[in-house]
Amino acid sequence: MSFQERFNGLELPASADFHVHLRDGTMMETVTPTIRKGGVDTVYVMPNLVPPLTTPAQSLSYKSRLEAIDPSVTYLMSLYLHPSITPEIIREAKAAGITGVKSYPAGVTTNSAAGVVSYEAFYPVFEEMERQNMILNLHGEKPSGEDITVLNAEERFLPTLKEIHKRFPKLRIILEHCTTAAALKTVMECGPTVAGTITAHHLFLTVDDWASDPFCFCKPVAKLPSDREALLKAAAANSPKIFLGTDSAPHPATAKRGGADGKGKTVAGVFTQPYATQLAVGAFEKAIEKGWLKDNEVTVDVVRGFLGENGRKFYGVPQSESRIVLRKGEEKVVEAFASKGGELEVVPFRRGEPTWSVEWK
Amino acid sequence: MSFQERFNGLELPASADFHVHLRDGTMMETVTPTIRKGGVDTVYVMPNLVPPLTTPAQSLSYKSRLEAIDPSVTYLMSLYLHPSITPEIIREAKAAGITGVKSYPAGVTTNSAAGVVSYEAFYPVFEEMERQNMILNLHGEKPSGEDITVLNAEERFLPTLKEIHKRFPKLRIILEHCTTAAALKTVMECGPTVAGTITAHHLFLTVDDWASDPFCFCKPVAKLPSDREALLKAAAANSPKIFLGTDSAPHPATAKRGGADGKGKTVAGVFTQPYATQLAVGAFEKAIEKGWLKDNEVTVDVVRGFLGENGRKFYGVPQSESRIVLRKGEEKVVEAFASKGGELEVVPFRRGEPTWSVEWK
């Protein structure tokens, strides 16, 4: 049976997306309603608003704004690692039901200006997180400069991951949006408390794609064909340490194309929220077509594991009771998602391309 | 004396730019008048119009259109390497005063769809070019695919350069727009008939710059900081085998930002024509500031050699009698160059940034 024959009509638990940017205000109102279209009922929400979410109260207030838009989604919340975060705030956050803390190296991606310069200063915070069984989410890139570029920034970060893991072996750590074979190797070499997420778009892209298309440009950037193959193999390994986190990152189309006069820089981020499940399934299908994966490597268990089961286990959240059905029909990715008032539009990844579909049971 | 003290007010021969795209129609009318603003009186003109220039008659007709716009510039003309080019056409081209033949691998850059798939088919043409003492200009990139990306496409092309040079040791060959240490090493290892051009923008850029700015994106793409340093050192070596060819490649600003709806891909090309000399001088200045070059490495002889003397010798054209004067004042790169009727505008490299100035004596 072909991949399409095996997966068309297949029933799966609702997916979980362990890395999403839902923004605030009009953008939040535009993208939050698309979570369920992507076959997802649980999201782990990034804290890099402006200003960043650095207190439990801010995070809970944000959660209530999200729930007001779609209360049928489970929002797992995070704080932004920042000098103002103390062990005491970690205890408060745990008591408030906040799941983890996201670390951004200073200046490497959208709204990361308040990010981390040195990790050692946070060791008391990590110690308390370990004690409280909270999750540390790492944007694993060294800032560019001297001999560090967007191409080796992730690989250069890996010693930091290993060092934090060594110091805090019981602390659950996730290396977010892995893009290199080297990153996956390091994640697998670490103990069971270290996991890696993979985005849907990095299963499709290489450097050639974002070179000429700002809507494929994100941080970390997609790397080489050999890295893409390593990501696909990791996603198909059904490891408890590897699962989906889309890093869906909506930006107004005008910002992606250089601002109002079209002459500025583009911003980093690929918007995949409405097609989170569909894209992941489509990436497996394409990988088999291209010969990067064998047909029998992508089992139903693999897809179920990658799309939610593995991540829910790692995060310690219940498996979903809701069910979705995969379909391969005539659907195409829409050209743009517009805000209600039309003030902004967001262009999704693979706009206009054929896509798998998701139905809710 | 500082670099600025040494070069401010310095008189030099007019520069020669041995790789320019002047396009046709409205774009030609917009960019051709900017050649002299860049301190340049001699240009080697690329043949990748639509359709490409594959006959001496087409090339001469194009030359007359360029001369009608600015007759004070010397236009050295080229043909586009294409299956229709025969040894007989080479002889005709030589007789008509055409300087060389440009080879584009199929599909790697702007208007290269008609480019070369296999070089061996052109060996009879190369043999006749060698006999006629014409120049072969190579766009040295392998097309992307499998394990070839925009990052290693140039390095993968180098065996082809070596093979052609070995077969035709007296054929003058130029590896255009070198972007890697590996390419420069190969050019230097070849005999005196092989030279390399370097653009002004590749003396400034690395991968991080074009990742977020379509106006810094060109083919071949800028590579790593170590490659940029190798380019600067090569440009400062005052080698007869290394000289300026800007590959100035104007595109309408709308095309650079993804077409009319802003959702398409961007096109490859950086527009530097109006600041060809100024940018090269500015790149040397910046390299000294950053410590990539030592102050005493960038002599007046180096700058004169890189900006025209070396290239004119290699091409066998007379040294310029015209003189320009370098100035460092308050000039900034303009935001855009608009066509007369306002139908299109072209955004120059380093728009809005301070720049050296050029005065004609």
mmCIF file of N, CA and C in Angstrom, chain A residues 186-252:
data_model
loop_
_atom_site.group_PDB
_atom_site.id
_atom_site.type_symbol
_atom_site.label_atom_id
_atom_site.label_comp_id
_atom_site.label_asym_id
_atom_site.label_seq_id
_atom_site.Cartn_x
_atom_site.Cartn_y
_atom_site.Cartn_z
ATOM 1 N N THR A 186 23.614 15.248 19.332
ATOM 2 C CA THR A 186 23.849 15.660 20.718
ATOM 3 C C THR A 186 22.633 15.360 21.589
ATOM 4 N N VAL A 187 21.442 15.664 21.088
ATOM 5 C CA VAL A 187 20.218 15.359 21.852
ATOM 6 C C VAL A 187 20.168 13.867 22.178
ATOM 7 N N MET A 188 20.474 13.038 21.196
ATOM 8 C CA MET A 188 20.386 11.588 21.424
ATOM 9 C C MET A 188 21.475 11.100 22.375
ATOM 10 N N GLU A 189 22.616 11.769 22.386
ATOM 11 C CA GLU A 189 23.702 11.364 23.285
ATOM 12 C C GLU A 189 23.435 11.764 24.733
ATOM 13 N N CYS A 190 22.603 12.761 24.948
ATOM 14 C CA CYS A 190 22.267 13.174 26.313
ATOM 15 C C CYS A 190 21.304 12.151 26.927
ATOM 16 N N GLY A 191 21.083 12.282 28.217
ATOM 17 C CA GLY A 191 20.200 11.361 28.925
ATOM 18 C C GLY A 191 18.730 11.562 28.578
ATOM 19 N N PRO A 192 17.845 10.784 29.193
ATOM 20 C CA PRO A 192 16.418 10.834 28.850
ATOM 21 C C PRO A 192 15.732 12.140 29.243
ATOM 22 N N THR A 193 16.389 12.980 30.004
ATOM 23 C CA THR A 193 15.775 14.267 30.352
ATOM 24 C C THR A 193 15.942 15.313 29.251
ATOM 25 N N VAL A 194 16.695 14.979 28.208
ATOM 26 C CA VAL A 194 16.907 15.949 27.121
ATOM 27 C C VAL A 194 16.173 15.490 25.860
ATOM 28 N N ALA A 195 15.345 16.368 25.304
ATOM 29 C CA ALA A 195 14.596 16.069 24.077
ATOM 30 C C ALA A 195 14.852 17.157 23.041
ATOM 31 N N GLY A 196 14.403 16.895 21.826
ATOM 32 C CA GLY A 196 14.511 17.886 20.755
ATOM 33 C C GLY A 196 13.187 17.999 20.030
ATOM 34 N N THR A 197 12.807 19.236 19.688
ATOM 35 C CA THR A 197 11.633 19.389 18.822
ATOM 36 C C THR A 197 12.108 19.644 17.389
ATOM 37 N N ILE A 198 11.238 19.298 16.452
ATOM 38 C CA ILE A 198 11.482 19.531 15.027
ATOM 39 C C ILE A 198 10.262 20.239 14.463
ATOM 40 N N THR A 199 10.471 21.245 13.644
ATOM 41 C CA THR A 199 9.349 21.954 13.032
ATOM 42 C C THR A 199 8.876 21.210 11.787
ATOM 43 N N ALA A 200 7.689 21.560 11.332
ATOM 44 C CA ALA A 200 7.191 20.991 10.079
ATOM 45 C C ALA A 200 7.974 21.540 8.885
ATOM 46 N N HIS A 201 8.281 22.840 8.932
ATOM 47 C CA HIS A 201 8.916 23.430 7.740
ATOM 48 C C HIS A 201 10.357 22.972 7.565
ATOM 49 N N HIS A 202 11.060 22.709 8.664
ATOM 50 C CA HIS A 202 12.433 22.215 8.504
ATOM 51 C C HIS A 202 12.479 20.801 7.915
ATOM 52 N N LEU A 203 11.355 20.098 7.912
ATOM 53 C CA LEU A 203 11.300 18.801 7.238
ATOM 54 C C LEU A 203 11.215 18.962 5.715
ATOM 55 N N PHE A 204 10.942 20.193 5.270
ATOM 56 C CA PHE A 204 10.840 20.471 3.829
ATOM 57 C C PHE A 204 12.053 21.226 3.265
ATOM 58 N N LEU A 205 12.640 22.101 4.053
ATOM 59 C CA LEU A 205 13.497 23.170 3.510
ATOM 60 C C LEU A 205 14.993 22.876 3.580
ATOM 61 N N THR A 206 15.715 23.514 2.673
ATOM 62 C CA THR A 206 17.169 23.639 2.796
ATOM 63 C C THR A 206 17.510 25.120 2.545
ATOM 64 N N VAL A 207 18.775 25.438 2.662
ATOM 65 C CA VAL A 207 19.249 26.814 2.478
ATOM 66 C C VAL A 207 18.793 27.407 1.145
ATOM 67 N N ASP A 208 18.719 26.606 0.094
ATOM 68 C CA ASP A 208 18.312 27.143 -1.206
ATOM 69 C C ASP A 208 16.902 27.710 -1.191
ATOM 70 N N ASP A 209 16.049 27.149 -0.333
ATOM 71 C CA ASP A 209 14.661 27.616 -0.307
ATOM 72 C C ASP A 209 14.539 29.014 0.286
ATOM 73 N N TRP A 210 15.188 29.231 1.426
ATOM 74 C CA TRP A 210 15.032 30.557 2.049
ATOM 75 C C TRP A 210 15.918 31.608 1.389
ATOM 76 N N ALA A 211 16.929 31.164 0.618
ATOM 77 C CA ALA A 211 17.796 32.136 -0.063
ATOM 78 C C ALA A 211 16.968 33.088 -0.919
ATOM 79 N N SER A 212 15.948 32.563 -1.556
ATOM 80 C CA SER A 212 15.169 33.402 -2.477
ATOM 81 C C SER A 212 13.724 33.610 -2.035
ATOM 82 N N ASP A 213 13.373 33.211 -0.798
ATOM 83 C CA ASP A 213 11.975 33.327 -0.377
ATOM 84 C C ASP A 213 11.880 33.704 1.095
ATOM 85 N N PRO A 214 11.553 34.973 1.364
ATOM 86 C CA PRO A 214 11.481 35.400 2.776
ATOM 87 C C PRO A 214 10.449 34.611 3.583
ATOM 88 N N PHE A 215 9.459 34.029 2.900
ATOM 89 C CA PHE A 215 8.439 33.270 3.630
ATOM 90 C C PHE A 215 8.940 31.881 4.036
ATOM 91 N N CYS A 216 10.163 31.545 3.656
ATOM 92 C CA CYS A 216 10.825 30.323 4.130
ATOM 93 C C CYS A 216 11.981 30.647 5.074
ATOM 94 N N PHE A 217 12.144 31.914 5.424
ATOM 95 C CA PHE A 217 13.276 32.333 6.264
ATOM 96 C C PHE A 217 12.852 32.374 7.726
ATOM 97 N N CYS A 218 13.565 31.647 8.546
ATOM 98 C CA CYS A 218 13.314 31.632 9.989
ATOM 99 C C CYS A 218 14.639 31.443 10.694
ATOM 100 N N LYS A 219 14.651 31.598 12.009
ATOM 101 C CA LYS A 219 15.831 31.302 12.803
ATOM 102 C C LYS A 219 15.505 30.148 13.738
ATOM 103 N N PRO A 220 16.282 29.084 13.862
ATOM 104 C CA PRO A 220 17.464 28.871 13.031
ATOM 105 C C PRO A 220 17.087 28.599 11.572
ATOM 106 N N VAL A 221 17.977 28.996 10.662
ATOM 107 C CA VAL A 221 17.719 28.798 9.233
ATOM 108 C C VAL A 221 17.802 27.310 8.890
ATOM 109 N N ALA A 222 17.057 26.930 7.844
ATOM 110 C CA ALA A 222 17.187 25.565 7.313
ATOM 111 C C ALA A 222 18.593 25.403 6.749
ATOM 112 N N LYS A 223 19.152 24.215 6.912
ATOM 113 C CA LYS A 223 20.552 24.000 6.561
ATOM 114 C C LYS A 223 20.677 23.188 5.258
ATOM 115 N N LEU A 224 21.473 22.132 5.298
ATOM 116 C CA LEU A 224 21.822 21.387 4.084
ATOM 117 C C LEU A 224 20.867 20.221 3.830
ATOM 118 N N PRO A 225 20.881 19.680 2.607
ATOM 119 C CA PRO A 225 20.071 18.484 2.339
ATOM 120 C C PRO A 225 20.380 17.340 3.305
ATOM 121 N N SER A 226 21.640 17.174 3.687
ATOM 122 C CA SER A 226 21.990 16.097 4.631
ATOM 123 C C SER A 226 21.378 16.351 6.002
ATOM 124 N N ASP A 227 21.257 17.610 6.396
ATOM 125 C CA ASP A 227 20.602 17.929 7.669
ATOM 126 C C ASP A 227 19.096 17.631 7.589
ATOM 127 N N ARG A 228 18.483 18.022 6.478
ATOM 128 C CA ARG A 228 17.052 17.728 6.310
ATOM 129 C C ARG A 228 16.801 16.225 6.393
ATOM 130 N N GLU A 229 17.680 15.462 5.803
ATOM 131 C CA GLU A 229 17.516 14.009 5.842
ATOM 132 C C GLU A 229 17.662 13.497 7.286
ATOM 133 N N ALA A 230 18.593 14.077 8.023
ATOM 134 C CA ALA A 230 18.757 13.679 9.432
ATOM 135 C C ALA A 230 17.512 14.022 10.247
ATOM 136 N N LEU A 231 16.899 15.166 9.956
ATOM 137 C CA LEU A 231 15.671 15.549 10.667
ATOM 138 C C LEU A 231 14.552 14.564 10.357
ATOM 139 N N LEU A 232 14.417 14.212 9.086
ATOM 140 C CA LEU A 232 13.357 13.271 8.700
ATOM 141 C C LEU A 232 13.584 11.911 9.359
ATOM 142 N N LYS A 233 14.815 11.474 9.389
ATOM 143 C CA LYS A 233 15.105 10.178 10.008
ATOM 144 C C LYS A 233 14.822 10.223 11.511
ATOM 145 N N ALA A 234 15.163 11.339 12.136
ATOM 146 C CA ALA A 234 14.890 11.480 13.577
ATOM 147 C C ALA A 234 13.386 11.501 13.837
ATOM 148 N N ALA A 235 12.644 12.233 12.991
ATOM 149 C CA ALA A 235 11.189 12.307 13.167
ATOM 150 C C ALA A 235 10.548 10.935 12.960
ATOM 151 N N ALA A 236 11.168 10.113 12.123
ATOM 152 C CA ALA A 236 10.633 8.782 11.820
ATOM 153 C C ALA A 236 11.175 7.702 12.756
ATOM 154 N N ALA A 237 11.990 8.090 13.724
ATOM 155 C CA ALA A 237 12.604 7.088 14.612
ATOM 156 C C ALA A 237 11.691 6.701 15.768
ATOM 157 N N ASN A 238 10.598 7.443 15.929
ATOM 158 C CA ASN A 238 9.672 7.232 17.054
ATOM 159 C C ASN A 238 10.414 7.185 18.382
ATOM 160 N N SER A 239 11.293 8.146 18.554
ATOM 161 C CA SER A 239 12.021 8.273 19.818
ATOM 162 C C SER A 239 11.206 9.103 20.800
ATOM 163 N N PRO A 240 11.209 8.709 22.083
ATOM 164 C CA PRO A 240 10.527 9.544 23.087
ATOM 165 C C PRO A 240 11.180 10.912 23.243
ATOM 166 N N LYS A 241 12.345 11.075 22.653
ATOM 167 C CA LYS A 241 13.081 12.336 22.790
ATOM 168 C C LYS A 241 12.860 13.285 21.617
ATOM 169 N N ILE A 242 12.060 12.898 20.622
ATOM 170 C CA ILE A 242 11.889 13.723 19.416
ATOM 171 C C ILE A 242 10.404 13.888 19.109
ATOM 172 N N PHE A 243 9.960 15.130 18.974
ATOM 173 C CA PHE A 243 8.541 15.358 18.651
ATOM 174 C C PHE A 243 8.341 16.733 18.011
ATOM 175 N N LEU A 244 7.107 16.947 17.545
ATOM 176 C CA LEU A 244 6.780 18.162 16.794
ATOM 177 C C LEU A 244 6.677 19.400 17.680
ATOM 178 N N GLY A 245 7.340 20.457 17.273
ATOM 179 C CA GLY A 245 7.113 21.800 17.810
ATOM 180 C C GLY A 245 7.276 22.713 16.619
ATOM 181 N N THR A 246 6.179 23.258 16.117
ATOM 182 C CA THR A 246 6.244 23.886 14.781
ATOM 183 C C THR A 246 7.038 25.191 14.741
ATOM 184 N N ASP A 247 7.155 25.855 15.915
ATOM 185 C CA ASP A 247 7.741 27.202 15.891
ATOM 186 C C ASP A 247 6.985 28.079 14.899
ATOM 187 N N SER A 248 5.699 27.788 14.714
ATOM 188 C CA SER A 248 4.884 28.636 13.838
ATOM 189 C C SER A 248 5.019 30.084 14.303
ATOM 190 N N ALA A 249 5.448 30.949 13.404
ATOM 191 C CA ALA A 249 5.827 32.310 13.800
ATOM 192 C C ALA A 249 5.216 33.321 12.841
ATOM 193 N N PRO A 250 3.982 33.742 13.133
ATOM 194 C CA PRO A 250 3.306 34.666 12.214
ATOM 195 C C PRO A 250 3.895 36.069 12.254
ATOM 196 N N HIS A 251 4.044 36.649 11.082
ATOM 197 C CA HIS A 251 4.425 38.057 10.933
ATOM 198 C C HIS A 251 3.493 38.663 9.887
ATOM 199 N N PRO A 252 3.175 39.958 10.000
ATOM 200 C CA PRO A 252 2.422 40.590 8.912
ATOM 201 C C PRO A 252 3.201 40.440 7.616
#
